PDB file of C-alpha atoms (C1' of nucleotides) in Angstrom:
ATOM      1  CA  MET A   1      19.292 -34.194  14.595  1.00 38.00           C
ATOM      2  CA  SER A   2      17.654 -37.610  14.072  1.00 34.00           C
ATOM      3  CA  ASP A   3      15.152 -36.371  16.656  1.00 40.00           C
ATOM      4  CA  THR A   4      14.582 -33.291  14.485  1.00 43.00           C
ATOM      5  CA  LYS A   5      14.100 -35.381  11.463  1.00 46.00           C
ATOM      6  CA  THR A   6      11.550 -37.337  13.118  1.00 45.00           C
ATOM      7  CA  GLN A   7       9.463 -34.406  14.110  1.00 45.00           C
ATOM      8  CA  ALA A   8      10.056 -32.815  10.704  1.00 49.00           C
ATOM      9  CA  ARG A   9       8.318 -35.857   9.039  1.00 49.00           C
ATOM     10  CA  ARG A  10       5.437 -35.337  11.303  1.00 47.00           C
ATOM     11  CA  VAL A  11       5.093 -31.699  10.178  1.00 52.00           C
ATOM     12  CA  PHE A  12       3.102 -32.657   7.062  1.00 62.00           C
ATOM     13  CA  GLU A  13       0.700 -35.126   8.477  1.00 69.00           C
ATOM     14  CA  GLN A  14      -2.889 -34.130   7.987  1.00 67.00           C
ATOM     15  CA  ASN A  15      -3.504 -36.055  11.139  1.00 68.00           C
ATOM     16  CA  GLU A  16      -5.410 -34.612  14.054  1.00 69.00           C
ATOM     17  CA  ARG A  17      -2.641 -35.785  16.162  1.00 73.00           C
ATOM     18  CA  CYS A  18      -0.056 -33.603  14.404  1.00 84.00           C
ATOM     19  CA  PRO A  19       1.300 -31.528  17.064  1.00 82.00           C
ATOM     20  CA  ILE A  20       2.121 -28.519  14.796  1.00 84.00           C
ATOM     21  CA  ARG A  21      -1.302 -28.164  13.252  1.00 88.00           C
ATOM     22  CA  ASN A  22      -2.769 -28.673  16.770  1.00 85.00           C
ATOM     23  CA  VAL A  23      -0.654 -25.994  18.601  1.00 83.00           C
ATOM     24  CA  VAL A  24      -0.808 -23.523  15.823  1.00 87.00           C
ATOM     25  CA  ALA A  25      -4.645 -23.965  15.688  1.00 88.00           C
ATOM     26  CA  GLN A  26      -5.014 -23.541  19.316  1.00 88.00           C
ATOM     27  CA  ILE A  27      -2.719 -20.583  20.201  1.00 91.00           C
ATOM     28  CA  GLY A  28      -2.276 -19.154  16.815  1.00 92.00           C
ATOM     29  CA  ASP A  29      -5.761 -17.337  17.220  1.00 93.00           C
ATOM     30  CA  LYS A  30      -6.254 -13.749  17.797  1.00 92.00           C
ATOM     31  CA  TRP A  31      -5.994 -13.592  21.566  1.00 95.00           C
ATOM     32  CA  SER A  32      -4.479 -16.703  23.073  1.00 96.00           C
ATOM     33  CA  ILE A  33      -0.923 -15.554  23.144  1.00 94.00           C
ATOM     34  CA  LEU A  34      -1.956 -12.067  24.454  1.00 94.00           C
ATOM     35  CA  ILE A  35      -3.945 -13.610  27.301  1.00 96.00           C
ATOM     36  CA  LEU A  36      -1.075 -15.910  28.112  1.00 95.00           C
ATOM     37  CA  PHE A  37       1.434 -13.034  28.361  1.00 94.00           C
ATOM     38  CA  ALA A  38      -1.043 -11.028  30.331  1.00 95.00           C
ATOM     39  CA  LEU A  39      -0.868 -13.783  33.019  1.00 96.00           C
ATOM     40  CA  VAL A  40       2.927 -14.333  33.238  1.00 95.00           C
ATOM     41  CA  ASP A  41       3.378 -11.863  36.028  1.00 93.00           C
ATOM     42  CA  GLY A  42       0.653 -13.422  38.169  1.00 96.00           C
ATOM     43  CA  PRO A  43      -3.061 -14.140  38.507  1.00 97.00           C
ATOM     44  CA  ASP A  44      -5.621 -11.645  37.384  1.00 97.00           C
ATOM     45  CA  ARG A  45      -9.341 -11.155  37.362  1.00 98.00           C
ATOM     46  CA  PHE A  46     -11.716 -11.202  34.452  1.00 98.00           C
ATOM     47  CA  ASN A  47     -12.462  -7.481  34.117  1.00 97.00           C
ATOM     48  CA  ALA A  48      -8.922  -6.516  34.879  1.00 96.00           C
ATOM     49  CA  LEU A  49      -7.719  -8.723  32.002  1.00 95.00           C
ATOM     50  CA  LYS A  50     -10.314  -7.243  29.772  1.00 95.00           C
ATOM     51  CA  SER A  51      -9.204  -3.629  30.371  1.00 93.00           C
ATOM     52  CA  ARG A  52      -5.530  -4.670  30.057  1.00 91.00           C
ATOM     53  CA  ILE A  53      -5.972  -6.394  26.723  1.00 92.00           C
ATOM     54  CA  GLN A  54      -7.012  -3.611  24.553  1.00 90.00           C
ATOM     55  CA  GLY A  55      -9.747  -4.282  22.005  1.00 91.00           C
ATOM     56  CA  ILE A  56     -10.833  -7.665  23.308  1.00 94.00           C
ATOM     57  CA  SER A  57     -14.546  -8.245  23.656  1.00 95.00           C
ATOM     58  CA  GLN A  58     -16.149  -9.988  26.674  1.00 97.00           C
ATOM     59  CA  ARG A  59     -17.271 -12.800  24.499  1.00 97.00           C
ATOM     60  CA  MET A  60     -13.762 -13.640  23.222  1.00 97.00           C
ATOM     61  CA  LEU A  61     -12.134 -13.221  26.541  1.00 97.00           C
ATOM     62  CA  THR A  62     -14.456 -15.706  28.076  1.00 98.00           C
ATOM     63  CA  GLN A  63     -14.181 -18.080  25.142  1.00 97.00           C
ATOM     64  CA  THR A  64     -10.337 -17.982  24.907  1.00 97.00           C
ATOM     65  CA  LEU A  65      -9.937 -18.397  28.635  1.00 98.00           C
ATOM     66  CA  ARG A  66     -12.150 -21.456  28.419  1.00 97.00           C
ATOM     67  CA  ASP A  67     -10.147 -22.944  25.576  1.00 96.00           C
ATOM     68  CA  LEU A  68      -6.900 -22.303  27.447  1.00 97.00           C
ATOM     69  CA  GLU A  69      -8.305 -23.722  30.628  1.00 97.00           C
ATOM     70  CA  ARG A  70      -9.427 -26.766  28.682  1.00 96.00           C
ATOM     71  CA  ASP A  71      -5.908 -27.331  27.465  1.00 96.00           C
ATOM     72  CA  GLY A  72      -4.521 -26.983  30.908  1.00 97.00           C
ATOM     73  CA  TYR A  73      -2.719 -23.761  30.446  1.00 97.00           C
ATOM     74  CA  ILE A  74      -4.792 -21.831  32.773  1.00 98.00           C
ATOM     75  CA  LYS A  75      -6.550 -22.473  36.196  1.00 98.00           C
ATOM     76  CA  ARG A  76      -9.714 -20.838  37.039  1.00 98.00           C
ATOM     77  CA  THR A  77     -10.698 -20.039  40.553  1.00 98.00           C
ATOM     78  CA  VAL A  78     -13.971 -18.741  41.737  1.00 97.00           C
ATOM     79  CA  TYR A  79     -14.292 -16.892  45.111  1.00 97.00           C
ATOM     80  CA  PRO A  80     -17.848 -17.266  46.173  1.00 93.00           C
ATOM     81  CA  GLN A  81     -18.383 -13.809  47.521  1.00 94.00           C
ATOM     82  CA  VAL A  82     -20.970 -11.131  46.413  1.00 92.00           C
ATOM     83  CA  PRO A  83     -20.240  -9.938  43.832  1.00 93.00           C
ATOM     84  CA  VAL A  84     -18.353 -13.009  42.742  1.00 95.00           C
ATOM     85  CA  LYS A  85     -14.621 -12.817  42.208  1.00 97.00           C
ATOM     86  CA  VAL A  86     -12.908 -14.954  39.558  1.00 98.00           C
ATOM     87  CA  GLU A  87      -9.202 -15.264  39.184  1.00 98.00           C
ATOM     88  CA  TYR A  88      -7.164 -16.754  36.275  1.00 98.00           C
ATOM     89  CA  GLU A  89      -3.638 -17.881  36.575  1.00 98.00           C
ATOM     90  CA  LEU A  90      -1.196 -19.803  34.518  1.00 98.00           C
ATOM     91  CA  THR A  91      -0.537 -23.421  35.349  1.00 98.00           C
ATOM     92  CA  GLU A  92       2.967 -25.040  35.316  1.00 98.00           C
ATOM     93  CA  LEU A  93       2.031 -26.130  31.755  1.00 98.00           C
ATOM     94  CA  GLY A  94       1.008 -22.586  30.784  1.00 98.00           C
ATOM     95  CA  ARG A  95       4.240 -21.126  32.120  1.00 98.00           C
ATOM     96  CA  GLY A  96       6.146 -23.778  30.157  1.00 97.00           C
ATOM     97  CA  LEU A  97       4.356 -22.659  26.947  1.00 97.00           C
ATOM     98  CA  ALA A  98       5.056 -19.042  27.637  1.00 96.00           C
ATOM     99  CA  LYS A  99       8.764 -19.477  27.355  1.00 96.00           C
ATOM    100  CA  PRO A 100       9.021 -20.578  23.718  1.00 96.00           C
ATOM    101  CA  ALA A 101       6.193 -18.323  22.730  1.00 94.00           C
ATOM    102  CA  TRP A 102       8.120 -15.419  24.269  1.00 93.00           C
ATOM    103  CA  GLN A 103      11.202 -16.384  22.367  1.00 94.00           C
ATOM    104  CA  LEU A 104       9.218 -16.312  19.178  1.00 94.00           C
ATOM    105  CA  VAL A 105       7.627 -12.911  19.868  1.00 91.00           C
ATOM    106  CA  SER A 106      11.012 -11.653  21.065  1.00 92.00           C
ATOM    107  CA  TRP A 107      12.597 -12.553  17.650  1.00 94.00           C
ATOM    108  CA  ALA A 108       9.701 -10.847  15.871  1.00 92.00           C
ATOM    109  CA  ASP A 109      10.232  -7.766  17.920  1.00 89.00           C
ATOM    110  CA  ASP A 110      13.885  -7.716  17.078  1.00 93.00           C
ATOM    111  CA  HIS A 111      13.277  -8.157  13.369  1.00 94.00           C
ATOM    112  CA  PHE A 112      10.252  -5.939  13.043  1.00 91.00           C
ATOM    113  CA  ASP A 113      11.930  -3.265  11.167  1.00 92.00           C
ATOM    114  CA  GLU A 114      13.457  -5.766   8.847  1.00 95.00           C
ATOM    115  CA  ILE A 115      10.146  -7.283   8.102  1.00 94.00           C
ATOM    116  CA  ASN A 116       8.544  -3.940   7.567  1.00 92.00           C
ATOM    117  CA  ALA A 117      11.300  -2.960   5.185  1.00 95.00           C
ATOM    118  CA  ALA A 118      10.783  -6.264   3.126  1.00 96.00           C
ATOM    119  CA  ARG A 119       7.028  -5.464   3.047  1.00 93.00           C
ATOM    120  CA  THR A 120       7.656  -1.964   1.732  1.00 94.00           C
ATOM    121  CA  ARG A 121      10.052  -3.216  -0.795  1.00 95.00           C
ATOM    122  CA  TYR A 122       7.635  -5.949  -2.051  1.00 95.00           C
ATOM    123  CA  ASP A 123       4.704  -3.475  -2.173  1.00 93.00           C
ATOM    124  CA  GLU A 124       6.879  -0.992  -4.073  1.00 92.00           C
ATOM    125  CA  ALA A 125       8.019  -3.560  -6.669  1.00 92.00           C
ATOM    126  CA  ASN A 126       4.558  -4.978  -7.247  1.00 87.00           C
ATOM    127  CA  LYS A 127       2.503  -1.712  -7.250  1.00 75.00           C
ATOM    128  CA  GLN A 128       0.641  -0.550 -10.125  1.00 59.00           C
TER     129      GLN A 128
ATOM    130  CA  MET B   1      14.545  -8.682  32.838  1.00 38.00           C
ATOM    131  CA  SER B   2      14.052  -4.948  32.439  1.00 34.00           C
ATOM    132  CA  ASP B   3      14.129  -5.710  28.687  1.00 40.00           C
ATOM    133  CA  THR B   4      11.473  -8.369  29.217  1.00 43.00           C
ATOM    134  CA  LYS B   5       9.401  -5.762  31.096  1.00 46.00           C
ATOM    135  CA  THR B   6       9.670  -3.214  28.302  1.00 45.00           C
ATOM    136  CA  GLN B   7       8.393  -5.866  25.865  1.00 46.00           C
ATOM    137  CA  ALA B   8       5.676  -7.075  28.171  1.00 49.00           C
ATOM    138  CA  ARG B   9       4.184  -3.631  28.275  1.00 50.00           C
ATOM    139  CA  ARG B  10       3.969  -3.453  24.539  1.00 48.00           C
ATOM    140  CA  VAL B  11       2.017  -6.768  24.503  1.00 53.00           C
ATOM    141  CA  PHE B  12      -1.244  -5.012  25.141  1.00 63.00           C
ATOM    142  CA  GLU B  13      -1.020  -2.126  22.662  1.00 68.00           C
ATOM    143  CA  GLN B  14      -3.755  -2.312  20.218  1.00 66.00           C
ATOM    144  CA  ASN B  15      -1.401  -0.688  17.807  1.00 67.00           C
ATOM    145  CA  GLU B  16      -0.647  -1.964  14.366  1.00 68.00           C
ATOM    146  CA  ARG B  17       2.982  -1.673  15.293  1.00 72.00           C
ATOM    147  CA  CYS B  18       2.647  -4.158  18.145  1.00 83.00           C
ATOM    148  CA  PRO B  19       4.995  -6.957  17.159  1.00 81.00           C
ATOM    149  CA  ILE B  20       3.074  -9.582  18.924  1.00 83.00           C
ATOM    150  CA  ARG B  21      -0.249  -8.953  17.334  1.00 87.00           C
ATOM    151  CA  ASN B  22       1.587  -8.621  14.102  1.00 85.00           C
ATOM    152  CA  VAL B  23       3.556 -11.806  14.167  1.00 82.00           C
ATOM    153  CA  VAL B  24       0.706 -13.834  15.469  1.00 87.00           C
ATOM    154  CA  ALA B  25      -1.523 -12.519  12.788  1.00 88.00           C
ATOM    155  CA  GLN B  26       1.042 -13.295  10.182  1.00 88.00           C
ATOM    156  CA  ILE B  27       2.311 -16.698  10.953  1.00 90.00           C
ATOM    157  CA  GLY B  28      -0.425 -17.867  13.162  1.00 92.00           C
ATOM    158  CA  ASP B  29      -2.509 -18.762  10.329  1.00 92.00           C
ATOM    159  CA  LYS B  30      -3.260 -22.301   9.161  1.00 91.00           C
ATOM    160  CA  TRP B  31      -0.403 -22.822   6.709  1.00 94.00           C
ATOM    161  CA  SER B  32       2.548 -20.384   7.301  1.00 95.00           C
ATOM    162  CA  ILE B  33       4.403 -22.418   9.755  1.00 94.00           C
ATOM    163  CA  LEU B  34       3.918 -25.626   7.752  1.00 94.00           C
ATOM    164  CA  ILE B  35       5.342 -24.017   4.639  1.00 95.00           C
ATOM    165  CA  LEU B  36       8.252 -22.523   6.574  1.00 95.00           C
ATOM    166  CA  PHE B  37       9.117 -25.909   7.994  1.00 94.00           C
ATOM    167  CA  ALA B  38       8.689 -27.560   4.505  1.00 95.00           C
ATOM    168  CA  LEU B  39      11.404 -25.347   3.254  1.00 96.00           C
ATOM    169  CA  VAL B  40      14.038 -25.575   6.111  1.00 95.00           C
ATOM    170  CA  ASP B  41      15.828 -28.536   4.329  1.00 93.00           C
ATOM    171  CA  GLY B  42      16.192 -26.569   1.193  1.00 96.00           C
ATOM    172  CA  PRO B  43      14.379 -25.057  -1.900  1.00 97.00           C
ATOM    173  CA  ASP B  44      11.397 -26.717  -3.371  1.00 97.00           C
ATOM    174  CA  ARG B  45       8.988 -26.323  -6.181  1.00 97.00           C
ATOM    175  CA  PHE B  46       5.427 -25.396  -6.120  1.00 98.00           C
ATOM    176  CA  ASN B  47       3.718 -28.694  -6.826  1.00 97.00           C
ATOM    177  CA  ALA B  48       6.315 -30.514  -4.679  1.00 95.00           C
ATOM    178  CA  LEU B  49       5.354 -28.294  -1.733  1.00 95.00           C
ATOM    179  CA  LYS B  50       1.714 -28.886  -2.605  1.00 95.00           C
ATOM    180  CA  SER B  51       1.980 -32.592  -2.438  1.00 92.00           C
ATOM    181  CA  ARG B  52       4.158 -32.570   0.733  1.00 91.00           C
ATOM    182  CA  ILE B  53       1.810 -30.409   2.605  1.00 92.00           C
ATOM    183  CA  GLN B  54      -1.295 -32.523   3.055  1.00 90.00           C
ATOM    184  CA  GLY B  55      -4.583 -30.819   2.646  1.00 91.00           C
ATOM    185  CA  ILE B  56      -3.474 -27.514   1.397  1.00 94.00           C
ATOM    186  CA  SER B  57      -5.149 -26.103  -1.685  1.00 95.00           C
ATOM    187  CA  GLN B  58      -3.482 -24.482  -4.634  1.00 97.00           C
ATOM    188  CA  ARG B  59      -5.140 -21.181  -3.858  1.00 97.00           C
ATOM    189  CA  MET B  60      -3.937 -21.128  -0.134  1.00 97.00           C
ATOM    190  CA  LEU B  61      -0.467 -22.221  -1.122  1.00 97.00           C
ATOM    191  CA  THR B  62      -0.089 -19.442  -3.529  1.00 98.00           C
ATOM    192  CA  GLN B  63      -1.506 -16.978  -1.286  1.00 97.00           C
ATOM    193  CA  THR B  64       0.551 -17.917   1.776  1.00 97.00           C
ATOM    194  CA  LEU B  65       3.716 -18.088  -0.266  1.00 98.00           C
ATOM    195  CA  ARG B  66       2.998 -14.643  -1.432  1.00 97.00           C
ATOM    196  CA  ASP B  67       2.613 -13.340   2.023  1.00 96.00           C
ATOM    197  CA  LEU B  68       5.683 -15.016   3.371  1.00 97.00           C
ATOM    198  CA  GLU B  69       7.642 -13.546   0.385  1.00 97.00           C
ATOM    199  CA  ARG B  70       6.263 -10.050   1.054  1.00 96.00           C
ATOM    200  CA  ASP B  71       7.460 -10.295   4.677  1.00 95.00           C
ATOM    201  CA  GLY B  72      10.978 -11.378   3.418  1.00 97.00           C
ATOM    202  CA  TYR B  73      10.883 -14.959   4.799  1.00 97.00           C
ATOM    203  CA  ILE B  74      10.936 -16.519   1.329  1.00 98.00           C
ATOM    204  CA  LYS B  75      12.625 -15.921  -1.963  1.00 98.00           C
ATOM    205  CA  ARG B  76      10.742 -16.851  -5.143  1.00 98.00           C
ATOM    206  CA  THR B  77      12.913 -17.743  -8.284  1.00 98.00           C
ATOM    207  CA  VAL B  78      11.409 -18.344 -11.674  1.00 97.00           C
ATOM    208  CA  TYR B  79      13.350 -20.406 -14.175  1.00 97.00           C
ATOM    209  CA  PRO B  80      12.095 -19.461 -17.711  1.00 93.00           C
ATOM    210  CA  GLN B  81      11.893 -22.855 -19.270  1.00 93.00           C
ATOM    211  CA  VAL B  82       8.976 -24.664 -20.823  1.00 91.00           C
ATOM    212  CA  PRO B  83       7.084 -25.620 -18.682  1.00 93.00           C
ATOM    213  CA  VAL B  84       8.200 -22.967 -16.256  1.00 95.00           C
ATOM    214  CA  LYS B  85       9.949 -23.927 -13.111  1.00 97.00           C
ATOM    215  CA  VAL B  86       9.387 -21.910  -9.907  1.00 98.00           C
ATOM    216  CA  GLU B  87      11.413 -22.569  -6.727  1.00 98.00           C
ATOM    217  CA  TYR B  88      10.886 -21.309  -3.288  1.00 98.00           C
ATOM    218  CA  GLU B  89      13.460 -21.071  -0.539  1.00 98.00           C
ATOM    219  CA  LEU B  90      13.982 -19.615   2.799  1.00 98.00           C
ATOM    220  CA  THR B  91      15.851 -16.268   3.216  1.00 98.00           C
ATOM    221  CA  GLU B  92      18.214 -15.670   6.037  1.00 98.00           C
ATOM    222  CA  LEU B  93      15.315 -13.937   7.795  1.00 98.00           C
ATOM    223  CA  GLY B  94      13.139 -17.011   7.137  1.00 97.00           C
ATOM    224  CA  ARG B  95      15.710 -19.339   8.568  1.00 97.00           C
ATOM    225  CA  GLY B  96      15.891 -17.038  11.587  1.00 97.00           C
ATOM    226  CA  LEU B  97      12.208 -17.211  12.153  1.00 97.00           C
ATOM    227  CA  ALA B  98      12.249 -20.952  11.781  1.00 96.00           C
ATOM    228  CA  LYS B  99      14.363 -21.493  14.910  1.00 96.00           C
ATOM    229  CA  PRO B 100      12.082 -20.011  17.667  1.00 96.00           C
ATOM    230  CA  ALA B 101       9.154 -21.295  15.725  1.00 94.00           C
ATOM    231  CA  TRP B 102      10.640 -24.714  15.952  1.00 94.00           C
ATOM    232  CA  GLN B 103      11.278 -24.387  19.636  1.00 95.00           C
ATOM    233  CA  LEU B 104       7.560 -23.709  20.154  1.00 94.00           C
ATOM    234  CA  VAL B 105       6.476 -26.535  18.056  1.00 91.00           C
ATOM    235  CA  SER B 106       9.044 -28.756  19.760  1.00 92.00           C
ATOM    236  CA  TRP B 107       7.766 -27.789  23.185  1.00 94.00           C
ATOM    237  CA  ALA B 108       4.096 -28.496  21.889  1.00 92.00           C
ATOM    238  CA  ASP B 109       5.268 -31.949  20.616  1.00 89.00           C
ATOM    239  CA  ASP B 110       6.909 -32.812  23.921  1.00 93.00           C
ATOM    240  CA  HIS B 111       3.728 -31.863  25.964  1.00 94.00           C
ATOM    241  CA  PHE B 112       1.096 -33.083  23.514  1.00 92.00           C
ATOM    242  CA  ASP B 113       0.111 -35.989  25.763  1.00 93.00           C
ATOM    243  CA  GLU B 114      -0.121 -33.685  28.709  1.00 95.00           C
ATOM    244  CA  ILE B 115      -2.367 -31.309  26.783  1.00 94.00           C
ATOM    245  CA  ASN B 116      -4.593 -34.024  25.410  1.00 93.00           C
ATOM    246  CA  ALA B 117      -4.849 -35.379  29.096  1.00 95.00           C
ATOM    247  CA  ALA B 118      -5.995 -31.985  30.269  1.00 96.00           C
ATOM    248  CA  ARG B 119      -8.477 -31.794  27.505  1.00 94.00           C
ATOM    249  CA  THR B 120     -10.055 -35.180  28.357  1.00 94.00           C
ATOM    250  CA  ARG B 121     -10.202 -34.335  32.017  1.00 95.00           C
ATOM    251  CA  TYR B 122     -11.910 -30.911  31.297  1.00 95.00           C
ATOM    252  CA  ASP B 123     -14.461 -32.483  28.915  1.00 93.00           C
ATOM    253  CA  GLU B 124     -15.103 -35.271  31.358  1.00 92.00           C
ATOM    254  CA  ALA B 125     -15.845 -32.725  34.134  1.00 92.00           C
ATOM    255  CA  ASN B 126     -18.005 -30.627  32.014  1.00 87.00           C
ATOM    256  CA  LYS B 127     -19.799 -33.126  29.973  1.00 76.00           C
ATOM    257  CA  GLN B 128     -23.572 -33.779  29.935  1.00 61.00           C
TER     258      GLN B 128
ATOM    259  C1'  DC C   1     -18.748  -8.912  38.702  1.00 80.94           C
ATOM    260  C1'  DG C   2     -18.403 -12.374  35.363  1.00 80.94           C
ATOM    261  C1'  DG C   3     -20.462 -14.246  32.528  1.00 80.94           C
ATOM    262  C1'  DA C   4     -24.375 -16.702  28.899  1.00 80.94           C
ATOM    263  C1'  DA C   5     -27.194 -16.315  24.838  1.00 80.94           C
ATOM    264  C1'  DT C   6     -28.368 -14.487  20.413  1.00 80.94           C
ATOM    265  C1'  DC C   7     -27.882 -12.169  16.187  1.00 80.94           C
ATOM    266  C1'  DC C   8     -25.189 -11.211  12.352  1.00 80.94           C
ATOM    267  C1'  DG C   9     -21.534  -9.239   9.138  1.00 80.94           C
ATOM    268  C1'  DC C  10     -17.286 -10.020   7.049  1.00 80.94           C
ATOM    269  C1'  DG C  11     -13.285 -12.366   5.828  1.00 80.94           C
ATOM    270  C1'  DT C  12     -10.807 -16.771   5.355  1.00 80.94           C
ATOM    271  C1'  DA C  13     -10.470 -20.567   2.872  1.00 80.94           C
ATOM    272  C1'  DG C  14     -12.349 -24.459  -0.079  1.00 80.94           C
ATOM    273  C1'  DA C  15     -13.952 -26.042  -4.718  1.00 80.94           C
ATOM    274  C1'  DT C  16     -13.864 -25.465  -9.521  1.00 80.94           C
ATOM    275  C1'  DA C  17     -12.742 -23.731 -14.003  1.00 80.94           C
ATOM    276  C1'  DC C  18      -9.606 -21.528 -16.908  1.00 80.94           C
ATOM    277  C1'  DT C  19      -4.792 -19.719 -18.583  1.00 80.94           C
ATOM    278  C1'  DG C  20       0.355 -18.477 -20.145  1.00 80.94           C
TER     279       DG C  20
ATOM    280  C1'  DC D   1       3.927 -26.370 -14.319  1.00 80.94           C
ATOM    281  C1'  DA D   2       2.302 -22.711 -11.729  1.00 80.94           C
ATOM    282  C1'  DG D   3      -0.595 -20.180 -11.294  1.00 80.94           C
ATOM    283  C1'  DT D   4      -5.301 -16.602 -11.704  1.00 80.94           C
ATOM    284  C1'  DA D   5     -10.385 -15.795 -11.346  1.00 80.94           C
ATOM    285  C1'  DT D   6     -14.777 -16.514  -9.395  1.00 80.94           C
ATOM    286  C1'  DC D   7     -18.153 -18.114  -6.572  1.00 80.94           C
ATOM    287  C1'  DT D   8     -19.608 -19.717  -2.234  1.00 80.94           C
ATOM    288  C1'  DA D   9     -20.015 -21.121   2.644  1.00 80.94           C
ATOM    289  C1'  DC D  10     -18.675 -21.518   7.111  1.00 80.94           C
ATOM    290  C1'  DG D  11     -16.942 -19.862  11.282  1.00 80.94           C
ATOM    291  C1'  DC D  12     -14.528 -16.209  13.666  1.00 80.94           C
ATOM    292  C1'  DG D  13     -15.323 -12.620  16.134  1.00 80.94           C
ATOM    293  C1'  DG D  14     -18.030  -7.991  17.308  1.00 80.94           C
ATOM    294  C1'  DA D  15     -22.222  -5.878  19.322  1.00 80.94           C
ATOM    295  C1'  DT D  16     -25.894  -6.275  22.232  1.00 80.94           C
ATOM    296  C1'  DT D  17     -28.971  -8.032  25.649  1.00 80.94           C
ATOM    297  C1'  DC D  18     -29.939 -10.532  29.786  1.00 80.94           C
ATOM    298  C1'  DC D  19     -28.721 -13.105  34.193  1.00 80.94           C
ATOM    299  C1'  DG D  20     -27.033 -15.223  39.139  1.00 80.94           C
TER     300       DG D  20
END
DNA sequence: CGGAATCCGCGTAGATACTG
DNA sequence: CAGTATCTACGCGGATTCCG
């Protein structure tokens, strides 16, 4: 509880070192979580990921993979054959992140109907 | 585990009804989580929130509060006095969301040094 | 196959001014 | 006090083209 308090205070620091602002900024983007979950079952190749994650562009897949690699969540391995083969896999850190991330998404899934109901109610009450 | 599999498959649906894309889009923005955590200890007023959450603008606070209210995470109460007093508080749903969200942030906090180390290592290896 | 580079539109979010 | 309204800019992200 005192530990919780300590962290709660840090929530509102504008600081670059605020873990909340940092992690939300990093994995709160459009594709990070999706890529993370795409790799929980094992390594995969670039184009395989691209076709599994509907709607992602080549550009964003490359860019997001780089960012995740930079933060240590993903390991990139190049097999120097022709044509080249590149595999991406979660690191220990990446698998660690996937757990609480999954808890959150799982909660969202369980309460999806409830959220949609609230949305409809709100829109109904505030419509023209 | 079979339950996990079922959800894992739904990860990659481009569908609007995909809970992952939905929740990430909603609370993955710059301020939602911060506001959520700002209210876990009890209700608070608009300007009090504004000064507690460093760097947020009036516009974004209003807008994000509306979005959270729409999804049922927050209840807005107006006390018709002069000047008017408006209080925001978490709903049961909001408190429910705060739990897994806190787990995630807590994990990020615990591994913040490790992530920063990976970043430095990556930048070092790829600098020029 | 797995990118890099470039161009560009559109939405998010900041700043500012005004209001019940 | 708690907003609304408007204007603007910056960057996210999509589409396209080219390359080792």
